[in-house]
mmCIF file of C-alpha atoms in Angstrom:
data_model
loop_
_atom_site.group_PDB
_atom_site.id
_atom_site.type_symbol
_atom_site.label_atom_id
_atom_site.label_comp_id
_atom_site.label_asym_id
_atom_site.label_seq_id
_atom_site.Cartn_x
_atom_site.Cartn_y
_atom_site.Cartn_z
ATOM 1 C CA MET T 134 24.514 18.120 -19.715
ATOM 2 C CA ALA T 135 21.178 16.534 -18.722
ATOM 3 C CA SER T 136 18.253 18.898 -18.259
ATOM 4 C CA THR T 137 17.186 17.049 -15.086
ATOM 5 C CA VAL T 138 18.934 14.961 -12.459
ATOM 6 C CA LYS T 139 17.701 12.324 -10.041
ATOM 7 C CA VAL T 140 17.485 13.714 -6.509
ATOM 8 C CA TRP T 141 14.713 11.926 -4.593
ATOM 9 C CA ASP T 142 14.896 8.141 -4.734
ATOM 10 C CA ARG T 143 11.870 5.841 -4.553
ATOM 11 C CA PRO T 144 12.104 5.131 -0.806
ATOM 12 C CA VAL T 145 12.109 8.869 -0.003
ATOM 13 C CA ARG T 146 9.172 9.525 -2.329
ATOM 14 C CA PHE T 147 7.327 6.501 -0.943
ATOM 15 C CA PHE T 148 7.908 7.795 2.579
ATOM 16 C CA HIS T 149 6.773 11.337 1.735
ATOM 17 C CA TRP T 150 3.505 10.459 0.026
ATOM 18 C CA SER T 151 2.708 7.558 2.358
ATOM 19 C CA LEU T 152 3.186 9.788 5.403
ATOM 20 C CA ALA T 153 1.004 12.461 3.804
ATOM 21 C CA GLY T 154 -1.665 9.833 3.170
ATOM 22 C CA SER T 155 -1.403 8.379 6.680
ATOM 23 C CA VAL T 156 -1.678 11.818 8.268
ATOM 24 C CA ALA T 157 -4.664 12.696 6.070
ATOM 25 C CA LEU T 158 -6.353 9.407 6.989
ATOM 26 C CA CYS T 159 -5.689 10.013 10.692
ATOM 27 C CA TRP T 160 -7.181 13.486 10.428
ATOM 28 C CA LEU T 161 -10.243 12.265 8.533
ATOM 29 C CA THR T 162 -10.928 9.383 10.952
ATOM 30 C CA ALA T 163 -10.270 11.167 14.270
ATOM 31 C CA ASP T 164 -13.179 10.599 16.669
ATOM 32 C CA GLU T 165 -15.061 8.581 14.034
ATOM 33 C CA LEU T 166 -13.373 5.365 12.916
ATOM 34 C CA GLN T 167 -11.041 4.577 15.814
ATOM 35 C CA SER T 168 -9.629 1.304 14.469
ATOM 36 C CA LEU T 169 -8.752 2.873 11.093
ATOM 37 C CA HIS T 170 -7.356 5.922 12.891
ATOM 38 C CA GLU T 171 -5.072 3.690 14.951
ATOM 39 C CA VAL T 172 -3.892 1.670 11.935
ATOM 40 C CA ALA T 173 -3.063 4.895 10.060
ATOM 41 C CA GLY T 174 -1.263 6.185 13.158
ATOM 42 C CA TYR T 175 0.817 3.021 13.454
ATOM 43 C CA ALA T 176 1.609 3.277 9.741
ATOM 44 C CA ALA T 177 2.789 6.861 10.288
ATOM 45 C CA ALA T 178 4.975 5.706 13.178
ATOM 46 C CA GLY T 179 6.505 2.980 11.027
ATOM 47 C CA LEU T 180 7.143 5.478 8.257
ATOM 48 C CA ILE T 181 8.940 7.764 10.719
ATOM 49 C CA GLY T 182 11.173 4.809 11.579
ATOM 50 C CA LEU T 183 11.830 4.234 7.869
ATOM 51 C CA ARG T 184 12.755 7.893 7.403
ATOM 52 C CA PHE T 185 15.291 7.741 10.204
ATOM 53 C CA VAL T 186 16.904 4.687 8.569
ATOM 54 C CA LEU T 187 16.998 6.546 5.235
ATOM 55 C CA GLY T 188 18.369 9.609 7.013
ATOM 56 C CA ILE T 189 21.303 7.591 8.291
ATOM 57 C CA ALA T 190 21.908 5.005 5.565
ATOM 58 C CA GLY T 191 19.951 6.236 2.538
ATOM 59 C CA THR T 192 21.111 7.765 -0.705
ATOM 60 C CA ARG T 193 22.912 11.114 -0.803
ATOM 61 C CA TYR T 194 19.957 13.507 -0.703
ATOM 62 C CA ALA T 195 18.052 11.351 1.806
ATOM 63 C CA ARG T 196 20.803 11.532 4.420
ATOM 64 C CA PHE T 197 20.411 13.944 7.301
ATOM 65 C CA SER T 198 24.141 14.694 7.128
ATOM 66 C CA GLN T 199 23.595 16.103 3.627
ATOM 67 C CA PHE T 200 20.841 18.573 4.440
ATOM 68 C CA ILE T 201 20.629 19.393 8.148
ATOM 69 C CA ARG T 202 22.253 22.757 8.760
ATOM 70 C CA SER T 203 23.139 24.614 11.931
ATOM 71 C CA PRO T 204 20.592 27.011 13.426
ATOM 72 C CA LYS T 205 22.871 29.921 12.458
ATOM 73 C CA ARG T 206 23.078 28.813 8.831
ATOM 74 C CA THR T 207 19.322 28.227 8.730
ATOM 75 C CA LEU T 208 18.648 31.734 10.078
ATOM 76 C CA LEU T 209 21.082 33.235 7.559
ATOM 77 C CA TYR T 210 19.245 31.391 4.789
ATOM 78 C CA ALA T 211 15.908 32.694 6.112
ATOM 79 C CA GLY T 212 17.333 36.221 5.888
ATOM 80 C CA ASP T 213 18.365 35.542 2.302
ATOM 81 C CA VAL T 214 14.804 34.369 1.557
ATOM 82 C CA VAL T 215 13.373 37.613 2.947
ATOM 83 C CA ARG T 216 15.822 39.595 0.757
ATOM 84 C CA HIS T 217 15.077 37.342 -2.277
ATOM 85 C CA ARG T 218 18.745 36.316 -2.452
ATOM 86 C CA GLU T 219 18.516 32.677 -1.417
ATOM 87 C CA PRO T 220 20.511 30.189 -3.466
ATOM 88 C CA ARG T 221 18.872 27.144 -5.016
ATOM 89 C CA TYR T 222 19.648 23.860 -3.307
ATOM 90 C CA LEU T 223 19.522 20.640 -5.272
ATOM 91 C CA GLY T 224 18.389 18.804 -2.132
ATOM 92 C CA HIS T 225 16.589 20.349 0.822
ATOM 93 C CA ASN T 226 17.365 23.979 1.560
ATOM 94 C CA PRO T 227 18.045 24.821 5.229
ATOM 95 C CA LEU T 228 14.451 25.895 5.947
ATOM 96 C CA GLY T 229 13.121 22.799 4.188
ATOM 97 C CA ALA T 230 15.470 20.659 6.269
ATOM 98 C CA ALA T 231 14.245 22.293 9.470
ATOM 99 C CA MET T 232 10.670 21.603 8.368
ATOM 100 C CA VAL T 233 11.477 17.941 7.657
ATOM 101 C CA MET T 234 12.802 17.557 11.182
ATOM 102 C CA LEU T 235 9.895 19.474 12.725
ATOM 103 C CA LEU T 236 7.362 17.316 10.886
ATOM 104 C CA LEU T 237 9.155 14.119 11.946
ATOM 105 C CA VAL T 238 9.170 15.218 15.586
ATOM 106 C CA ILE T 239 5.526 16.313 15.582
ATOM 107 C CA VAL T 240 4.237 13.187 13.833
ATOM 108 C CA GLY T 241 6.419 11.049 16.105
ATOM 109 C CA GLY T 242 4.969 12.796 19.158
ATOM 110 C CA ILE T 243 1.435 12.310 17.883
ATOM 111 C CA ALA T 244 2.095 8.619 17.269
ATOM 112 C CA LEU T 245 3.653 8.197 20.718
ATOM 113 C CA THR T 246 0.817 9.910 22.562
ATOM 114 C CA GLY T 247 -1.725 8.046 20.451
ATOM 115 C CA TRP T 248 -0.141 4.735 21.363
ATOM 116 C CA MET T 249 0.073 5.774 25.026
ATOM 117 C CA GLN T 250 -3.700 6.224 25.055
ATOM 118 C CA THR T 251 -4.114 2.537 24.195
ATOM 119 C CA THR T 252 -2.134 1.371 27.241
ATOM 120 C CA ASP T 253 -3.491 0.675 30.714
ATOM 121 C CA ALA T 254 -1.038 3.135 32.248
ATOM 122 C CA TYR T 255 -2.182 6.124 30.179
ATOM 123 C CA TRP T 256 -5.770 5.242 29.214
ATOM 124 C CA GLY T 257 -7.906 8.310 29.930
ATOM 125 C CA VAL T 258 -4.990 10.407 31.217
ATOM 126 C CA GLU T 259 -5.904 13.973 30.365
ATOM 127 C CA TRP T 260 -2.431 15.371 29.655
ATOM 128 C CA VAL T 261 -1.750 12.563 27.162
ATOM 129 C CA GLU T 262 -5.009 13.226 25.322
ATOM 130 C CA GLU T 263 -4.434 16.995 25.343
ATOM 131 C CA THR T 264 -0.856 16.614 24.107
ATOM 132 C CA HIS T 265 -2.042 14.330 21.304
ATOM 133 C CA GLU T 266 -4.683 16.849 20.197
ATOM 134 C CA THR T 267 -2.383 19.874 20.562
ATOM 135 C CA LEU T 268 0.317 18.192 18.476
ATOM 136 C CA ALA T 269 -2.294 17.299 15.834
ATOM 137 C CA GLU T 270 -3.345 20.954 15.634
ATOM 138 C CA LEU T 271 0.294 22.067 15.497
ATOM 139 C CA LEU T 272 0.847 19.569 12.681
ATOM 140 C CA LEU T 273 -1.838 21.275 10.583
ATOM 141 C CA VAL T 274 0.003 24.586 10.990
ATOM 142 C CA ALA T 275 3.335 22.952 10.101
ATOM 143 C CA ILE T 276 1.802 21.314 7.020
ATOM 144 C CA ALA T 277 0.435 24.676 5.875
ATOM 145 C CA LEU T 278 3.885 26.249 6.330
ATOM 146 C CA HIS T 279 5.474 23.313 4.493
ATOM 147 C CA VAL T 280 3.138 23.706 1.515
ATOM 148 C CA ALA T 281 3.681 27.487 1.512
ATOM 149 C CA GLY T 282 7.454 26.925 1.543
ATOM 150 C CA VAL T 283 7.239 24.466 -1.359
ATOM 151 C CA ILE T 284 5.164 26.937 -3.362
ATOM 152 C CA HIS T 285 7.525 29.810 -2.536
ATOM 153 C CA ALA T 286 10.673 27.866 -3.435
ATOM 154 C CA SER T 287 9.024 26.526 -6.605
ATOM 155 C CA LEU T 288 8.201 30.046 -7.743
ATOM 156 C CA ARG T 289 11.546 31.560 -6.707
ATOM 157 C CA HIS T 290 13.623 28.883 -8.433
ATOM 158 C CA HIS T 291 11.294 28.185 -11.354
ATOM 159 C CA GLU T 292 10.799 24.488 -10.681
ATOM 160 C CA ASN T 293 7.888 22.402 -9.512
ATOM 161 C CA LEU T 294 9.034 20.870 -6.230
ATOM 162 C CA ALA T 295 5.814 18.897 -5.775
ATOM 163 C CA LEU T 296 6.365 17.284 -9.173
ATOM 164 C CA ALA T 297 9.984 16.581 -8.209
ATOM 165 C CA MET T 298 8.703 14.645 -5.197
ATOM 166 C CA ILE T 299 6.624 12.553 -7.612
ATOM 167 C CA THR T 300 9.217 11.974 -10.338
ATOM 168 C CA GLY T 301 12.334 12.185 -8.191
ATOM 169 C CA ARG T 302 13.907 14.569 -10.703
ATOM 170 C CA LYS T 303 14.862 18.239 -10.469
ATOM 171 C CA ARG T 304 16.365 20.688 -12.912
ATOM 172 C CA ALA T 305 20.075 20.056 -13.361
ATOM 173 C CA PRO T 306 22.309 22.252 -11.199
ATOM 174 C CA ALA T 307 23.461 25.591 -12.557
ATOM 175 C CA ALA T 308 26.237 27.916 -11.466
ATOM 176 C CA GLY T 309 25.572 29.111 -7.930
ATOM 177 C CA ASP T 310 23.336 26.184 -6.990
ATOM 178 C CA ILE T 311 24.250 24.276 -3.856
ATOM 179 C CA LEU T 312 24.637 20.549 -4.368
#
């Protein structure tokens, strides 16, 4: 049996790291380099579109149908995490899946409200600006939780999930792992 297996394909890894880069660039250029900020925001929006295509028609572990779990199952998994009894998932675990969706929604909302601010109808509209900024702040919290979850799962299951998102490979499944 192989010691590692391919889980994350190139399009998923491209999406992940490109979105991380776009978000970082947006954060670094906010209020300073507006044209670069907007280009990075449009790139993030396009990447969200790509991820939805991959979520519907991508490879096995990219598909939403493979990793999105019900709220009940996600809460049960969270309880298992607290009790240190959570199983290892080859793809996204239920909390990781919830975070994927949360990040997609938040970044999508930021992109939408950012675009709205460039239109005549919403230029200078306070609630649009405030929503954009609030979502950006919420995104920073979600990113911190995402990184903490990756570190926790990496330690609990003795595998480097960040490296897996670079190489596309994870440790081969063992008994009890969820494929």
